[in-house]
mmCIF file of N, CA and C in Angstrom:
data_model
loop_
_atom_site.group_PDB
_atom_site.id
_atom_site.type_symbol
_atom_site.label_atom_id
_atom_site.label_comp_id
_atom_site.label_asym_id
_atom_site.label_seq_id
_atom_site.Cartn_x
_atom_site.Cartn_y
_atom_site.Cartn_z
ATOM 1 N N UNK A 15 -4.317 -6.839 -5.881
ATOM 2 C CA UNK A 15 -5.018 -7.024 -4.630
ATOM 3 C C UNK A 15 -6.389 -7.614 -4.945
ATOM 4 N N UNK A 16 -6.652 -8.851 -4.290
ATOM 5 C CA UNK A 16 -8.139 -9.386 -4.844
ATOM 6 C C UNK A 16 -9.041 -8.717 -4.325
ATOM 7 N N UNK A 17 -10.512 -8.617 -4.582
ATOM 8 C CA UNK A 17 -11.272 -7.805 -4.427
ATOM 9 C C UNK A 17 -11.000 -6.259 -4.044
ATOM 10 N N UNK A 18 -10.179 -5.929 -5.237
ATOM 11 C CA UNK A 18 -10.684 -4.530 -5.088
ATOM 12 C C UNK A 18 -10.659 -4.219 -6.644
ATOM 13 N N UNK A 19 -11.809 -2.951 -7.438
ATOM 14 C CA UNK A 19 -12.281 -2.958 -8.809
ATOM 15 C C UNK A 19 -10.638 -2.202 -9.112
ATOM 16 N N UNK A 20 -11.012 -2.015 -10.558
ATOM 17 C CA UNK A 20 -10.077 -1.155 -11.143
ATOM 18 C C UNK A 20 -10.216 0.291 -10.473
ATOM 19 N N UNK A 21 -11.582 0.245 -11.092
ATOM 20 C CA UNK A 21 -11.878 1.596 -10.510
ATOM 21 C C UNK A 21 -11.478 2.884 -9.565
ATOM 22 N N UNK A 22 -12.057 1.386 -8.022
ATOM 23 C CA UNK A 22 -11.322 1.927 -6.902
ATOM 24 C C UNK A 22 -9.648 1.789 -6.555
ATOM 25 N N UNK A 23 -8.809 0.728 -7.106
ATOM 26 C CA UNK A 23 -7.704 1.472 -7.191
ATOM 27 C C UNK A 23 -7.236 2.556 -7.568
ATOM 28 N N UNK A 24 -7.722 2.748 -8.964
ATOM 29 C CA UNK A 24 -7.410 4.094 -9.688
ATOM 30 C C UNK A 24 -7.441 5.393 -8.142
ATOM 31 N N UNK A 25 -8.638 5.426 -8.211
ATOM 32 C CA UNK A 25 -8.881 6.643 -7.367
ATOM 33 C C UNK A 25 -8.191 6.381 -6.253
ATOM 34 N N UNK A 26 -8.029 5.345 -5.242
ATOM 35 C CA UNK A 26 -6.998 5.475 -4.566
ATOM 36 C C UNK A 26 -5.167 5.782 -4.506
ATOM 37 N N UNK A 27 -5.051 5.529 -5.276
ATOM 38 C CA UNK A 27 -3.840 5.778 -6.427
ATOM 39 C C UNK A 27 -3.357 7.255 -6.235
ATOM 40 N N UNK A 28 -4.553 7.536 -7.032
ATOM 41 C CA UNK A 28 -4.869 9.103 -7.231
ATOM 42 C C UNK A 28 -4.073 10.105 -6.004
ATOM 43 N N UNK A 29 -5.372 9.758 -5.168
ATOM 44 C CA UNK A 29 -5.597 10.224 -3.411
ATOM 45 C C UNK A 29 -4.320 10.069 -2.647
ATOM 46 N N UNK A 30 -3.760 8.930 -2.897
ATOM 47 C CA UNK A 30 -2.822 8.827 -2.103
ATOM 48 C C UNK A 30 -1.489 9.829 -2.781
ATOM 49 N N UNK A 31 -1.350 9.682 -4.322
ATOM 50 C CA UNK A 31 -0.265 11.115 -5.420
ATOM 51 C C UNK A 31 -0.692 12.493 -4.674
ATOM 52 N N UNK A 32 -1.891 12.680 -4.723
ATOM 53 C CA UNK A 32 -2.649 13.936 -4.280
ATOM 54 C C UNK A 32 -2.017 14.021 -3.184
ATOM 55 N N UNK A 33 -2.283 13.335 -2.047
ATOM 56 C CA UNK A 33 -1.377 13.448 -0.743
ATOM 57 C C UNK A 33 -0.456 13.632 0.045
ATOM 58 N N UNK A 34 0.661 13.420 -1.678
ATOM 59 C CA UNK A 34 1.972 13.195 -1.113
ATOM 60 C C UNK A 34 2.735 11.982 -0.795
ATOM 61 N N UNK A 35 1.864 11.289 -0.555
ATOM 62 C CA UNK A 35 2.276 9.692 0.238
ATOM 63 C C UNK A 35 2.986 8.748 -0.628
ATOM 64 N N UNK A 36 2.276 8.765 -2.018
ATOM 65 C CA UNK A 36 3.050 8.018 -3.296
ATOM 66 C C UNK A 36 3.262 9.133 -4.565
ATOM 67 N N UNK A 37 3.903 8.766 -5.321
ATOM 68 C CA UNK A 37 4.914 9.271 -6.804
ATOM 69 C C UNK A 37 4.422 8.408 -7.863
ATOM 70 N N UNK A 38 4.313 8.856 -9.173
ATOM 71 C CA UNK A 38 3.660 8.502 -10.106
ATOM 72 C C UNK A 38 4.745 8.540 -11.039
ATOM 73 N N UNK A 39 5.013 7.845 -11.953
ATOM 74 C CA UNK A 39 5.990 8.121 -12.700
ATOM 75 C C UNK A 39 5.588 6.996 -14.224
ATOM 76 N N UNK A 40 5.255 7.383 -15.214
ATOM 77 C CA UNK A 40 4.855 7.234 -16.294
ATOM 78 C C UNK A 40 5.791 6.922 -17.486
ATOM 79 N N UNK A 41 5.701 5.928 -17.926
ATOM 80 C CA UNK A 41 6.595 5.267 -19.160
ATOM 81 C C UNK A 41 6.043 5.427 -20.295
ATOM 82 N N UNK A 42 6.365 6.371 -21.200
ATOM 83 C CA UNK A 42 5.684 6.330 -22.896
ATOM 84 C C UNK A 42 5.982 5.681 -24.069
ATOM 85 N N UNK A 43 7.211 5.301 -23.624
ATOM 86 C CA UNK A 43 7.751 4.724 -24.685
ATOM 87 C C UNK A 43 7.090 3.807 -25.747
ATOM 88 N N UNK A 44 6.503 2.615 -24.779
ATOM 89 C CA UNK A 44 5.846 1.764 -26.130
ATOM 90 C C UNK A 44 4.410 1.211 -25.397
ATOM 91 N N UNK A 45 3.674 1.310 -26.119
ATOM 92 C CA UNK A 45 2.464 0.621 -25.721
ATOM 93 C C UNK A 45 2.198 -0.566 -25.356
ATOM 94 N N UNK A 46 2.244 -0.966 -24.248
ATOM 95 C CA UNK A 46 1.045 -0.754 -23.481
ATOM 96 C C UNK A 46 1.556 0.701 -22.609
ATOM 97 N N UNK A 47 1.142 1.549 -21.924
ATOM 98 C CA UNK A 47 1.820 2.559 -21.208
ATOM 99 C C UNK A 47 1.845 1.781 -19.741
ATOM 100 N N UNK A 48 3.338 2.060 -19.304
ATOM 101 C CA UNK A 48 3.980 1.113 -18.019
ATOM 102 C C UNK A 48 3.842 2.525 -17.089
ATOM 103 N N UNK A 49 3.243 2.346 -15.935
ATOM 104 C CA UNK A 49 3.257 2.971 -14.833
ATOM 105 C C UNK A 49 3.754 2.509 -13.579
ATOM 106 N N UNK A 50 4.618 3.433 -12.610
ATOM 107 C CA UNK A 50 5.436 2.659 -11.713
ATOM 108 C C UNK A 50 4.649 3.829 -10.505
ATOM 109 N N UNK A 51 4.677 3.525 -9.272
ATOM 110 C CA UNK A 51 4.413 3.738 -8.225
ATOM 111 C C UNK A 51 5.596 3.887 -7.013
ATOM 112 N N UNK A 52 6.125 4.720 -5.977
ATOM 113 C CA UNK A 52 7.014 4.413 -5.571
ATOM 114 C C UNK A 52 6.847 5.135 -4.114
ATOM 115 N N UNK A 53 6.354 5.097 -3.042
ATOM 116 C CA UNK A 53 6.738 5.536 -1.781
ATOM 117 C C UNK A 53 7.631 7.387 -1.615
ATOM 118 N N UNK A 54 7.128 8.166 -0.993
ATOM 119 C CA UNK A 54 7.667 8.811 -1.359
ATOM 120 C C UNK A 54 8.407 9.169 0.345
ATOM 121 N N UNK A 55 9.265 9.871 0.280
ATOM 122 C CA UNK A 55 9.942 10.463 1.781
ATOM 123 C C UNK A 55 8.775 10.288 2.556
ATOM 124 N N UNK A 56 7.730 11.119 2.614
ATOM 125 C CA UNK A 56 6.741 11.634 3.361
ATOM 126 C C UNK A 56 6.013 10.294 3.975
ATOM 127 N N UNK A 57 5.947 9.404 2.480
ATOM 128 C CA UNK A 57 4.872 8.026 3.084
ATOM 129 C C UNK A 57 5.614 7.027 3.391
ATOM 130 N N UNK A 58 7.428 7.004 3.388
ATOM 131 C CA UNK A 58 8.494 5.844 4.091
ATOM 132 C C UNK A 58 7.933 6.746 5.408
ATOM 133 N N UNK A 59 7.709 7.422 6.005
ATOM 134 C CA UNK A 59 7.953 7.892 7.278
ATOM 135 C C UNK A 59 6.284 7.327 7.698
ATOM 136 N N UNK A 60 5.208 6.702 7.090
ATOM 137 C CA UNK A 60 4.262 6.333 7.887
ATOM 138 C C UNK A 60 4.313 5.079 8.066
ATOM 139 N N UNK A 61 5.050 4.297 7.548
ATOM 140 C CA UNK A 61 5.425 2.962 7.602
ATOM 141 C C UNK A 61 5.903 2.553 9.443
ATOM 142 N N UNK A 62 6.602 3.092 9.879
ATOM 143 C CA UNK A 62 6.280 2.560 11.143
ATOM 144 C C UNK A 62 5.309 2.621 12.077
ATOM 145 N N UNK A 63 4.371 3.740 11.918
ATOM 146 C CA UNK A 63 3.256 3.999 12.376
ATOM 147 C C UNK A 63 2.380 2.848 11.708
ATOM 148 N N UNK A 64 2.318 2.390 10.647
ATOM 149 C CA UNK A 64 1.569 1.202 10.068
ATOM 150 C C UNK A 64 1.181 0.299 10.423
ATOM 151 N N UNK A 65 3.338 -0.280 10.916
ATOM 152 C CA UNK A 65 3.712 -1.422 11.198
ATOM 153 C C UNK A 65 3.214 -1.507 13.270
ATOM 154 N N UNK A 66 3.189 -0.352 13.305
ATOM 155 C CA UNK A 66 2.859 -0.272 15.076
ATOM 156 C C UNK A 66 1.333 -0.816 14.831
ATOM 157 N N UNK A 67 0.470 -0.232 13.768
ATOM 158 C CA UNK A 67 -0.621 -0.138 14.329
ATOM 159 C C UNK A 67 -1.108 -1.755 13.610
ATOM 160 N N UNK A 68 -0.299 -2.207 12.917
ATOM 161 C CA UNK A 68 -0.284 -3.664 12.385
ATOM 162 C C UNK A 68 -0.314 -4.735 13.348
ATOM 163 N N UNK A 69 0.729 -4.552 14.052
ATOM 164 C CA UNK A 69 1.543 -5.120 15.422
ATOM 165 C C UNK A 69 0.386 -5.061 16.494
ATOM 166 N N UNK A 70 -0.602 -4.162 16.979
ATOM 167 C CA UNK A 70 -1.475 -3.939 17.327
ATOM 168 C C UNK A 70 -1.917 -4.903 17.272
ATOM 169 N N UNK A 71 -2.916 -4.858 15.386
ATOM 170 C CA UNK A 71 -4.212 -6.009 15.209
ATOM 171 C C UNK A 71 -3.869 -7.353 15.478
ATOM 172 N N UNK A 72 -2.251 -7.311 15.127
ATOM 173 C CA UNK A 72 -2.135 -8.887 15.136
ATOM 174 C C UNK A 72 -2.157 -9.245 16.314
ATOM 175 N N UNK A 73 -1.696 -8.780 17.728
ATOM 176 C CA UNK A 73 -2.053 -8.901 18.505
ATOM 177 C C UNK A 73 -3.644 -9.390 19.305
ATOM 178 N N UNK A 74 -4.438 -8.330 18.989
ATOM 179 C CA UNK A 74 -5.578 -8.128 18.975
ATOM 180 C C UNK A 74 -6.294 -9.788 18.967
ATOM 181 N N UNK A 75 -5.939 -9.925 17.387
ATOM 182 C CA UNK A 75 -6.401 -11.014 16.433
ATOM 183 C C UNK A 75 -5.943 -11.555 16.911
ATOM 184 N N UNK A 76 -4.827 -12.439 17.244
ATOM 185 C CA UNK A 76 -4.955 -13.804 18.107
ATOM 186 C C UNK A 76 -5.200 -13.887 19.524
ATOM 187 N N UNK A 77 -5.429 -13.004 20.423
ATOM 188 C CA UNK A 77 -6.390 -13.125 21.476
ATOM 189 C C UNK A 77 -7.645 -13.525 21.552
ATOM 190 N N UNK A 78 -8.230 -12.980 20.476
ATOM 191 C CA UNK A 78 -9.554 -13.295 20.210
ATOM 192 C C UNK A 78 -9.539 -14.301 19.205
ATOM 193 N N UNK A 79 -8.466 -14.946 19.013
ATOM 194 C CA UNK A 79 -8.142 -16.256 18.055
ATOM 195 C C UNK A 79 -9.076 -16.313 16.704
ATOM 196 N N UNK A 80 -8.772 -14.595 16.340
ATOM 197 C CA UNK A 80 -8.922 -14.729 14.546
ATOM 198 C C UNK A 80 -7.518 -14.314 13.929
ATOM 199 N N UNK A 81 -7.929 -14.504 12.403
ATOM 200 C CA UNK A 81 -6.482 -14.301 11.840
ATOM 201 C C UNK A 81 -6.908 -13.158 10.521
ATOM 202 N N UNK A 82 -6.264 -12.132 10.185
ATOM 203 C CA UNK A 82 -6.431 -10.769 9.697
ATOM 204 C C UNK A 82 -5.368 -11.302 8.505
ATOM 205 N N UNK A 83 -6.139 -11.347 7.437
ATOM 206 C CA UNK A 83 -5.468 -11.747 6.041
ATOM 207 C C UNK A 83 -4.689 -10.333 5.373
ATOM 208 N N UNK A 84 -5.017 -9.474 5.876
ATOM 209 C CA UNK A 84 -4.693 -8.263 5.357
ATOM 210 C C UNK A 84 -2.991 -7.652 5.768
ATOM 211 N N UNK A 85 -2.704 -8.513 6.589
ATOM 212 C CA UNK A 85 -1.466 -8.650 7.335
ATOM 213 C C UNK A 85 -0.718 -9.001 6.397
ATOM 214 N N UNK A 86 -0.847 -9.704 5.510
ATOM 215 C CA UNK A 86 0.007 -10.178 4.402
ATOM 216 C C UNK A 86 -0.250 -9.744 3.478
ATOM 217 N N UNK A 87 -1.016 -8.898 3.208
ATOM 218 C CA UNK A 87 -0.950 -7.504 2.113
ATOM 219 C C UNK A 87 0.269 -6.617 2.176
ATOM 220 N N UNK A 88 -0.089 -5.659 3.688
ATOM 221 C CA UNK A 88 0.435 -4.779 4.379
ATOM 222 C C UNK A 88 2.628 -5.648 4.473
ATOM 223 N N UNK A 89 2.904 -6.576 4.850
ATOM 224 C CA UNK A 89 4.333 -7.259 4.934
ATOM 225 C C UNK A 89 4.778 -7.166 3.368
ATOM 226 N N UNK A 90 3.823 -7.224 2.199
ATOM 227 C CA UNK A 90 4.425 -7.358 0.932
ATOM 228 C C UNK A 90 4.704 -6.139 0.620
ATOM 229 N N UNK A 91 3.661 -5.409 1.069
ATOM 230 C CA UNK A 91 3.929 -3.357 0.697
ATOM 231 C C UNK A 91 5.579 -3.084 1.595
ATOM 232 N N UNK A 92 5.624 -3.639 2.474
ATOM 233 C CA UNK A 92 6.873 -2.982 2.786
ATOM 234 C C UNK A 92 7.694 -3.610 2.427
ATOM 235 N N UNK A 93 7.702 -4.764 1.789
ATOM 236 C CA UNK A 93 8.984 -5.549 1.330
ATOM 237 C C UNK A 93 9.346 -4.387 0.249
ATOM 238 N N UNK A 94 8.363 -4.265 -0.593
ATOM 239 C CA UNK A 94 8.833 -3.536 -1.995
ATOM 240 C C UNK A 94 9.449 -1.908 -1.732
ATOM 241 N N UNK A 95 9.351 -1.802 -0.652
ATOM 242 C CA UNK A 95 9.894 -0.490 -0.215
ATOM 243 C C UNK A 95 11.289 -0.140 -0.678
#
C-alpha cells in the first residue's frame, strides 16, 4: 500500500490479529521468515458492511464529481478473500 510506513502497518496488522478480524500464520522454515495474513470468519462477515459503506462514498464522490482512490485498495482486499 503506498504511503503507508512499515511501521504503521506492523501495528495495524497487530490491532486488527488482536481483534479478531485477521489470522497470522508464520512460516519458519527458511529465511527470509514468510508471513501470511488471512481474513478470519469474524472479519468475512464485515466485508459487506465495507462494501455498503464503500458503495456509499462512491456514490457520494461522483456527485460531488471527485474520485476516491482508495476504492481500489478496498476491491483488491476483497478479491483476495
Amino acid at each position: 500500500m503506498p504511503g503507508i510506513t512499515e511501521r504503521t502497518l506492523s501495528l495495524q496488522l497487530k490491532q486488527l490479529e488482536a481483534d479478531g478480524i485477521i489470522s497470522r500464520k508464520a512460516f519458519y522454515t527458511k529465511p527470509p521468515l514468510k508471513v501470511e495474513y488471512a481474513l478470519t470468519k469474524f472479519g468475512k462477515g464485515l466485508i459487506p458492511i465495507l462494501k455498503m459503506i464503500t458503495d456509499w462514498g462512491i456514490t457520494v464522490a461522483q456527485e460531488k464529481g471527485e474520485f476516491i482512490e482508495s476504492y481500489h485498495v478496498f476491491i483488491t482486499i476483497l478479491k483476495l478473500k
